[in-house]
Short mmCIF file of C-alpha atoms in Angstrom, two decimals:
data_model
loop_
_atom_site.label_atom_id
_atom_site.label_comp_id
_atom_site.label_asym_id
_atom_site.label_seq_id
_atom_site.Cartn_x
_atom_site.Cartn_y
_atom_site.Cartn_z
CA UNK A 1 102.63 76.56 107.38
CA UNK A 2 104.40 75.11 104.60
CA UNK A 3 103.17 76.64 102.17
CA UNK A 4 103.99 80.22 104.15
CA UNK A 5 107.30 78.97 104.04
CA UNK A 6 107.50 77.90 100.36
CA UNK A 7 105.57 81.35 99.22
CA UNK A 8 108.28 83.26 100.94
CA UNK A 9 111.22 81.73 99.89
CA UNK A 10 110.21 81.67 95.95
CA UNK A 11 109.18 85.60 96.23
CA UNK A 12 112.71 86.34 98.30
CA UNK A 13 114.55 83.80 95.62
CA UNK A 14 112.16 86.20 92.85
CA UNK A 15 113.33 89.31 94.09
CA UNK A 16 117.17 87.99 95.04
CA UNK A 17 117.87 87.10 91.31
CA UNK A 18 116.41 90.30 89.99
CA UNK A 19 118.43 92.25 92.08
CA UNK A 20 121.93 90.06 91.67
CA UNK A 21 120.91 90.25 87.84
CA UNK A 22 120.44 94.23 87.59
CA UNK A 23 124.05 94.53 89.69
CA UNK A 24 125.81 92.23 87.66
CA UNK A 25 124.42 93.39 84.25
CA UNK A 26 124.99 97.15 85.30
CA UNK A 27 128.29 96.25 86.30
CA UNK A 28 129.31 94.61 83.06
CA UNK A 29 127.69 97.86 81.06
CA UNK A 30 129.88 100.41 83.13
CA UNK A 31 132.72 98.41 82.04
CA UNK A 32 132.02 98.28 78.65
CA UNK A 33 130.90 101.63 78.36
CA UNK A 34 133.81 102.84 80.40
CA UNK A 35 136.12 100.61 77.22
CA UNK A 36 134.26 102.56 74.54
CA UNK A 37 134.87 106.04 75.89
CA UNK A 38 137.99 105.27 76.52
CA UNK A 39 139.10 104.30 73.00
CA UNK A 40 136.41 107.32 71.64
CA UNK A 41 138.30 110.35 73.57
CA UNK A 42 139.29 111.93 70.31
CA UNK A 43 135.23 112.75 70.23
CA UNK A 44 134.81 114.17 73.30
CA UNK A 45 136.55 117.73 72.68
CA UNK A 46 136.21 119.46 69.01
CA UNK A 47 137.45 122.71 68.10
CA UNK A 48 134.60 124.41 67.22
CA UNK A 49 132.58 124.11 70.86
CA UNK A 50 131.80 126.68 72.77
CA UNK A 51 134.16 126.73 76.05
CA UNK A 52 133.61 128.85 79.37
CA UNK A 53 136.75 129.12 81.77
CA UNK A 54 140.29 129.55 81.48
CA UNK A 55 141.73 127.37 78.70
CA UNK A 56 144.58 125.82 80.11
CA UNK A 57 142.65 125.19 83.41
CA UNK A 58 143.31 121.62 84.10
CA UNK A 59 140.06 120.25 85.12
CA UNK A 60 138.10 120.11 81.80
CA UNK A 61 134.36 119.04 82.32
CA UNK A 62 132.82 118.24 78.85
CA UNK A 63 128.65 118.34 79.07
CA UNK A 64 126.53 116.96 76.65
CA UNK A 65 123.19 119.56 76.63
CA UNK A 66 120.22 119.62 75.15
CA UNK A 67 118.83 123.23 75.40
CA UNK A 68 114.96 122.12 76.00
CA UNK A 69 116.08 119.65 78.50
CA UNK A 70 114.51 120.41 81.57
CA UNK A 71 117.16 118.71 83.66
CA UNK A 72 119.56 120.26 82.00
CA UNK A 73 118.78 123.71 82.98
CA UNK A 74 118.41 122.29 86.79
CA UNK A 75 121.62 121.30 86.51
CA UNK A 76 123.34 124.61 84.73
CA UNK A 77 123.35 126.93 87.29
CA UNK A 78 125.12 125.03 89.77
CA UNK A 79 128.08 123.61 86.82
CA UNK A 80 128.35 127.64 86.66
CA UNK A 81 128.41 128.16 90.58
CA UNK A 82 131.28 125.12 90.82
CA UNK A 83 133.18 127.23 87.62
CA UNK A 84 132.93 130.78 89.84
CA UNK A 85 133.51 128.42 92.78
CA UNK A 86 137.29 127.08 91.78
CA UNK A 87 138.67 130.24 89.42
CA UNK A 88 141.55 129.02 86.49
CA UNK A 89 140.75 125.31 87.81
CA UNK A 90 137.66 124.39 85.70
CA UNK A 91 136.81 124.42 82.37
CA UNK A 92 133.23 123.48 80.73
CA UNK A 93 133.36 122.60 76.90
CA UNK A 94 129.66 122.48 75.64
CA UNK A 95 128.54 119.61 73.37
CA UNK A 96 124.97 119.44 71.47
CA UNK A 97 122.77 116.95 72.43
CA UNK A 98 119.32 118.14 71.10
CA UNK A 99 117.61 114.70 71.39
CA UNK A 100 113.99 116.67 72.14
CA UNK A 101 112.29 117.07 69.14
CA UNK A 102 112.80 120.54 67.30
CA UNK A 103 115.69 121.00 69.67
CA UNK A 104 118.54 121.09 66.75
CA UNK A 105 116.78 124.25 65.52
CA UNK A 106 117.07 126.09 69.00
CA UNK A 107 120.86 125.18 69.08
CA UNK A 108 121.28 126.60 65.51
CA UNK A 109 120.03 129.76 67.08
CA UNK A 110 122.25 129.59 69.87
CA UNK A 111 125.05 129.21 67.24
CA UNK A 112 123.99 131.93 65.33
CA UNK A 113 124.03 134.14 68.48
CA UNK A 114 127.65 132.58 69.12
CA UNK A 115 128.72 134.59 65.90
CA UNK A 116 127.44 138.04 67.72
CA UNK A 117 129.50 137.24 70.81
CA UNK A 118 126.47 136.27 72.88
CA UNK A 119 126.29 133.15 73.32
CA UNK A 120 126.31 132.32 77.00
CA UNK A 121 123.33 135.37 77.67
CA UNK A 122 121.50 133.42 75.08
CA UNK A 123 122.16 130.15 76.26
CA UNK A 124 121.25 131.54 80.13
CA UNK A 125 118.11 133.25 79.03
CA UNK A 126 116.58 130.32 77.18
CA UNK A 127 117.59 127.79 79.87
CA UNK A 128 115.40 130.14 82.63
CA UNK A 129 112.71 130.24 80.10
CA UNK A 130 112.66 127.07 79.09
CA UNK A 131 109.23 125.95 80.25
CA UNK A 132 107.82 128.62 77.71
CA UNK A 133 109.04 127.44 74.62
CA UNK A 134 109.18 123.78 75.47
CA UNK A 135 106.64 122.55 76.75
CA UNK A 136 105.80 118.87 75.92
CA UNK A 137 108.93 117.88 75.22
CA UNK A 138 108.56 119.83 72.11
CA UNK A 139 111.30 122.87 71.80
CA UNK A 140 109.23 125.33 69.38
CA UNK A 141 112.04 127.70 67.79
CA UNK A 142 109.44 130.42 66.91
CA UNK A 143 109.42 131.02 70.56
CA UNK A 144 112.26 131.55 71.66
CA UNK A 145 113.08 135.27 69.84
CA UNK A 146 110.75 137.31 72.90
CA UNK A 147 112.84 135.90 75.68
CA UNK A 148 116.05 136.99 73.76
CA UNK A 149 115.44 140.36 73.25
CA UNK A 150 117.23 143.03 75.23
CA UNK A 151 120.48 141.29 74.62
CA UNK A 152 121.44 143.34 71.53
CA UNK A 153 121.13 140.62 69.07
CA UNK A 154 120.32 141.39 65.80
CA UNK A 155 117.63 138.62 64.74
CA UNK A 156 117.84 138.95 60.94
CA UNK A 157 120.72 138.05 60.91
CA UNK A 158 120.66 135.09 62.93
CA UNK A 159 118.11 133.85 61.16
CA UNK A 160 120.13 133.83 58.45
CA UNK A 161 123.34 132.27 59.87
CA UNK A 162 120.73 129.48 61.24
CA UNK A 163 120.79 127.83 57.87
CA UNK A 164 124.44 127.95 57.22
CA UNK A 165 126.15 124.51 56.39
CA UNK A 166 128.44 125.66 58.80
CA UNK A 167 126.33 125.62 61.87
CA UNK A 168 124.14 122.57 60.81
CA UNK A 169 127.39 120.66 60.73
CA UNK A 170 128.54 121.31 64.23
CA UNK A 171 125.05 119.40 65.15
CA UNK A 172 125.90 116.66 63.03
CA UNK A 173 129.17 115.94 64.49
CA UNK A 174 128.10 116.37 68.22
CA UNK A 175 125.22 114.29 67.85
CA UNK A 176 127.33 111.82 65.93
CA UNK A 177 130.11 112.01 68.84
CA UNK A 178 127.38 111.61 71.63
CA UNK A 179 126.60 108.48 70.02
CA UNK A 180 130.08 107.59 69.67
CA UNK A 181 130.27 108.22 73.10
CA UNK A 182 127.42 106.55 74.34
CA UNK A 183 125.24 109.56 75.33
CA UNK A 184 121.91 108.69 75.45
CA UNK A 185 120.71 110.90 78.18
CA UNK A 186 121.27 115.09 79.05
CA UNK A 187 122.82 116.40 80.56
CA UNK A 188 126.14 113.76 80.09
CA UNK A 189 129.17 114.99 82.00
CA UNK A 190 132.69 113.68 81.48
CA UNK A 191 135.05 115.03 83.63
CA UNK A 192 138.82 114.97 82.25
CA UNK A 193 137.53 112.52 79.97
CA UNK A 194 135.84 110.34 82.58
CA UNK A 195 132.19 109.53 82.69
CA UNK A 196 130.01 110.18 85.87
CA UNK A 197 129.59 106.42 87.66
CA UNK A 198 126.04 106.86 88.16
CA UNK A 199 123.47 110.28 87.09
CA UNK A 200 123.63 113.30 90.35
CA UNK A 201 124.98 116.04 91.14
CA UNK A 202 126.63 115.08 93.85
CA UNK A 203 128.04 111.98 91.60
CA UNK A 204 129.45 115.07 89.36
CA UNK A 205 130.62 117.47 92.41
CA UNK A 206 132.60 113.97 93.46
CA UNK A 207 134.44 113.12 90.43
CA UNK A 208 135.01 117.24 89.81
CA UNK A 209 136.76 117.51 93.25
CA UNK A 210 138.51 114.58 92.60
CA UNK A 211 139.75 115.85 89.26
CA UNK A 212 141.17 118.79 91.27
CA UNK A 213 143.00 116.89 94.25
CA UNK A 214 144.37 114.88 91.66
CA UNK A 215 145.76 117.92 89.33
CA UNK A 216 147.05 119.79 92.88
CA UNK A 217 149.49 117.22 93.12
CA UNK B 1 110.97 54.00 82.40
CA UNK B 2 113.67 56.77 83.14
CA UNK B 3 113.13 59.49 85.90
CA UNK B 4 112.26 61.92 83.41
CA UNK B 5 109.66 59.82 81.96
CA UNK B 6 108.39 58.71 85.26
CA UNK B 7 107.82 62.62 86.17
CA UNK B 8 105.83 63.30 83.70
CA UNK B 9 103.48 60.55 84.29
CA UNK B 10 103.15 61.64 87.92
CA UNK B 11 102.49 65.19 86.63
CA UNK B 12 99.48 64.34 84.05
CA UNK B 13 98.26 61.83 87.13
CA UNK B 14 98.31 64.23 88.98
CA UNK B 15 96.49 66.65 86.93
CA UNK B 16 93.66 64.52 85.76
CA UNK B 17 93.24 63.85 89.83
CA UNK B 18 94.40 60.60 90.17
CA UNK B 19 97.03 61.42 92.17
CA UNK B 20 95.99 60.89 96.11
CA UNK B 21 97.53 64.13 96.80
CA UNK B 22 94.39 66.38 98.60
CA UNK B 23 92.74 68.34 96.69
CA UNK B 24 93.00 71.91 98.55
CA UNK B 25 97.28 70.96 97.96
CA UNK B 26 96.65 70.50 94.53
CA UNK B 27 94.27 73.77 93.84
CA UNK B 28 97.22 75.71 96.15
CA UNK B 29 100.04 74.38 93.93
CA UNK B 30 98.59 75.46 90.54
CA UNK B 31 97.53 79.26 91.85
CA UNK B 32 100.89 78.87 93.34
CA UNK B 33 102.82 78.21 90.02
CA UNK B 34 100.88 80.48 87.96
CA UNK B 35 101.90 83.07 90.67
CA UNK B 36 105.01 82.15 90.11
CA UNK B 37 105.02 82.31 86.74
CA UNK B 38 104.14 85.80 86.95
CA UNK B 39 106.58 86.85 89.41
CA UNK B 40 109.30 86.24 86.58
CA UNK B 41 107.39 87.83 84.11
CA UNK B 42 106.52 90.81 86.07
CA UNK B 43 110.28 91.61 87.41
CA UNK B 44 111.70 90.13 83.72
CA UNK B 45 109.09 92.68 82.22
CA UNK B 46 111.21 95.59 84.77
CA UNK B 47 114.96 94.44 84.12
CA UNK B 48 114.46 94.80 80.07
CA UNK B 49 112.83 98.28 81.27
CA UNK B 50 114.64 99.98 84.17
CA UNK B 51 117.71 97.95 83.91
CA UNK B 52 118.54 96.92 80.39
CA UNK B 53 116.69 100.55 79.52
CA UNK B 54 114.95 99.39 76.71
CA UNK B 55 111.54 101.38 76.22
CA UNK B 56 108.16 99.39 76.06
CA UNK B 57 106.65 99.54 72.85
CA UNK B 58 102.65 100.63 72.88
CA UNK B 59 101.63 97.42 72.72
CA UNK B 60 104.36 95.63 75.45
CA UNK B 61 102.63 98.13 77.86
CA UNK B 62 99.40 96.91 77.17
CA UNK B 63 100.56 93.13 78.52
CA UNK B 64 102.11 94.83 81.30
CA UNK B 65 98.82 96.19 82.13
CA UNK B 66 97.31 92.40 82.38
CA UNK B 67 100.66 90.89 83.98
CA UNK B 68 101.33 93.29 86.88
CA UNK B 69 98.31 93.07 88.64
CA UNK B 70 98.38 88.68 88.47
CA UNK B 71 101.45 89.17 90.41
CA UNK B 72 99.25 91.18 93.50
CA UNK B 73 96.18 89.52 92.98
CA UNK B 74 96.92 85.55 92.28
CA UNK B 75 98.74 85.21 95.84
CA UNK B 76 95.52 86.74 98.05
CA UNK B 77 94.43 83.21 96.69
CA UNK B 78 96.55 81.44 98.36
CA UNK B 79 96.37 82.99 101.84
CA UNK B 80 93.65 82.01 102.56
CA UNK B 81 93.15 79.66 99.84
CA UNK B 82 90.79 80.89 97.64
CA UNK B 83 89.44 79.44 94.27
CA UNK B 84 87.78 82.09 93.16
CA UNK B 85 90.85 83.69 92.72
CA UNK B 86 90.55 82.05 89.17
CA UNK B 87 87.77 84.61 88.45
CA UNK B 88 89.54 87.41 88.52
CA UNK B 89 92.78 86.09 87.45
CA UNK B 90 91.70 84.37 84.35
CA UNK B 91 90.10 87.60 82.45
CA UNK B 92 93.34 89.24 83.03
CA UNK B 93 95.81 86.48 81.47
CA UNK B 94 93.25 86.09 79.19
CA UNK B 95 93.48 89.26 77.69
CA UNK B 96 97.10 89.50 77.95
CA UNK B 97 97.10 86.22 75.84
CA UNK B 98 95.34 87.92 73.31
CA UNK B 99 97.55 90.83 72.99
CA UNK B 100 100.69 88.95 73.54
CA UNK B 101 99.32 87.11 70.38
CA UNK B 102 98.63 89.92 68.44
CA UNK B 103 102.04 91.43 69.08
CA UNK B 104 104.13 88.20 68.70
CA UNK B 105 101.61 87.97 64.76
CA UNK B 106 102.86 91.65 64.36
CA UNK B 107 106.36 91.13 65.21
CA UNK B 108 106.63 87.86 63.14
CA UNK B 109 105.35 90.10 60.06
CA UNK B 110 101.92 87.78 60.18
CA UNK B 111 99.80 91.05 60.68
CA UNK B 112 100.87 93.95 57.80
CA UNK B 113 102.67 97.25 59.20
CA UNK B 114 99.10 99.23 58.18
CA UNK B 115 97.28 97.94 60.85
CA UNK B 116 99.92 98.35 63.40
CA UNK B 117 98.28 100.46 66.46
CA UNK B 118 101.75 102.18 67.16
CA UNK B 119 103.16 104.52 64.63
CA UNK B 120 104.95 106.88 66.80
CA UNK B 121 107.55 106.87 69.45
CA UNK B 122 109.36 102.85 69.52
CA UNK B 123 107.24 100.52 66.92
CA UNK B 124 106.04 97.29 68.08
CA UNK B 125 107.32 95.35 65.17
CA UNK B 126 110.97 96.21 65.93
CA UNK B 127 112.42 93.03 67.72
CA UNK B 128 114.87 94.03 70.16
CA UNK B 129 116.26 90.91 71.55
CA UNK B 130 116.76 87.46 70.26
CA UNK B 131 117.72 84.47 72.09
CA UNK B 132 118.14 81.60 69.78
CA UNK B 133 116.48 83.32 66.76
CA UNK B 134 112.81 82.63 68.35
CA UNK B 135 112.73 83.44 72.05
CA UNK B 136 112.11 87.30 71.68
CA UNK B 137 110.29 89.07 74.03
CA UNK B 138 106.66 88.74 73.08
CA UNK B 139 107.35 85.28 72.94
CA UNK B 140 108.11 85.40 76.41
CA UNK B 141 105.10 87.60 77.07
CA UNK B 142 103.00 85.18 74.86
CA UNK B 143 104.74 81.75 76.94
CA UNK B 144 103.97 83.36 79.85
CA UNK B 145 100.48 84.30 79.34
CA UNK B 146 99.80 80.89 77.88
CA UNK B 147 101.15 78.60 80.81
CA UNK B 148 99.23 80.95 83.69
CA UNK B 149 95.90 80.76 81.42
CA UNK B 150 96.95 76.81 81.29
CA UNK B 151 97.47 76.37 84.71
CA UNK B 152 94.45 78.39 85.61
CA UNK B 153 91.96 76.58 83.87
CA UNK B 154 93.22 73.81 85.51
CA UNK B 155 92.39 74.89 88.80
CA UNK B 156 88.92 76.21 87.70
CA UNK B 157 87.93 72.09 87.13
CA UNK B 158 89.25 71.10 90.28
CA UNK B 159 86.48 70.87 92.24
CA UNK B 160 86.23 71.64 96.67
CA UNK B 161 84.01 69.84 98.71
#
């Protein structure tokens, strides 16, 4: 009977600590993470990213996407329903974060279909065909050209613009601001410059209808 | 003698089974302990993984393998108590201790980076925490490993009427 007793309390006393320990410590890394975005907001919004929604629209969601991320492209079609959802209110700035391997290569693509006016078709056609050309984690750029024909692209030429210093430094600064901004994960939302508390949807829907009571006022 | 002094004579009397404490308490105490011991390691082995979101290296994963189960298994020993417990407990840590040892010779630069088993994804040689500039984490692994195979053996020579 003792023994019960003892056996108990050390497992409860086990599982106690590791749970006071994982608040605590997750605690003290919002709050430091929270400080470093805070003093990195220059990062968060460059000139040369892509932006859907009125420009002077004062709720300005900035997402961090990696184009063979599979949550990602969960996640897109509902940021888009929220944009439709409150017109002139919301705006979504695009940042690179092509941490899947050969990713980088499909967002020079999506770049070079930027400078033919189509990016968002481009963007929305590989996102619902994702699973096709990334499969394993692996984004294969070779591809990706089937699933963007029909949207008047001309493919020489973005083959070309792929390898321009130009576009290859847009994903060196992103991915050098996502670690600035201590992005680790895709998507990363920040809305009007703050981070989501925890990952969700409904954690982003939350701190988006926030952003809008707030700017009402 | 100081209290400190006097404890540890009572613990090696104990162990060698001069102590008059029963036997069955004794055998119970020591699966008990190296359950324990586990326990710690097994949830320690989770915070640096789901909280502090630090990915397992190859061969971290392998120890995991060997440490997760002594967490299930050791306590169906105690209830009820059950010697041969040690059986199955034992090859586990015992293997663990061998890997733990291997990784904490690998990490320590002992073992050459050609022979390392993980080239891709995190290497095993990268040390990502340091307490004191020794207690890393395959030291833990290695610590922990070595006190349950310690305390295990110890409970194999105790012998039940």
């Amino acid at each position: 009977m003792k023994q019960k007793t003892l056996f108990i309390v050390a497992a409860v006393v086990l599982v106690l600590v590791f749970l006071i320990g994982s608040q605590t410590y997750n605690r003290k890394k919002a709050e430091e993470s929270a400080k470093s975005i805070q003093s990195n907001q220059a990062y968060l919004v460059r000139m040369h990213s892509p932006v859907l929604g009125k420009d002077n629209a004062p709720v300005v969601i900035v997402e961090f996407l990696d184009p063979a991320c599979e949550t990602c492209s969960e996640f897109y079609p509902h940021v888009k329903q929220m944009l439709s959802a409150n017109p002139d209110k919301i705006k979504l700035v695009l940042r690179y974060a092509p941490f899947h391997h050969g990713s980088d290569k499909v967002v020079a693509a999506l770049e070079a279909a930027r400078k033919q006016g189509k990016f968002w078709p481009a963007l929305e056609a590989l996102l619902k065909t994702q699973h096709e050309w990334a499969a394993n984690h692996t984004a294969n750029v070779d591809l990706i050209w089937s699933h963007l024909e029909g949207l008047g692209l001309n493919f020489q030429k973005m083959r070309l613009d792929m390898l321009s210093p130009e576009i290859i430094s847009i994903i060196e600064q992103d991915l050098s601001d996502a670690r600035a901004l201590n992005v680790t994960m895709t998507p990363e939302y920040f809305v009007n410059g703050k981070p989501l508390p925890s990952f969700g949807y409904q954690q982003l829907v939350d701190l988006v209808d926030e952003a809008i009571a707030s700017a009402g006022h | 003698m100081s209290t400190h002094q006097r404890f540890i004579m009572k613990l090696f009397e104990w162990l060698l089974g001069k102590s008059d404490m029963n036997k069955e308490n004794k055998v119970w105490t020591l699966i008990f302990s190296a359950w324990f011991v586990a326990g710690i390691s097994t949830l320690g082995s989770l915070f640096f993984s789901e909280i502090m979101k630090l990915p397992p290296c190859t061969l971290c994963w392998y120890q995991r393998i060997f440490m997760f189960p002594l967490s299930l298994i050791l306590p169906l020993g105690l209830f009820p108590l059950d010697k041969n417990v040690v059986r199955y407990a034992l090859i586990l840590s015992a293997a663990g201790l061998l890997i733990a040892f291997f990784h904490l010779l690998l990490a320590a630069g002992v073992i050459p980076e050609s022979i390392q088993p993980c080239r891709q994804g995190i290497p095993c040689s990268k040390t990502v925490i340091s307490w004191f500039g020794f207690v890393t984490i395959p030291f833990l692994s290695m610590l922990s490993f070595l006190v349950i195979v310690v305390l295990l053996v110890l409970t194999y020579f105790q012998r039940l009427k």
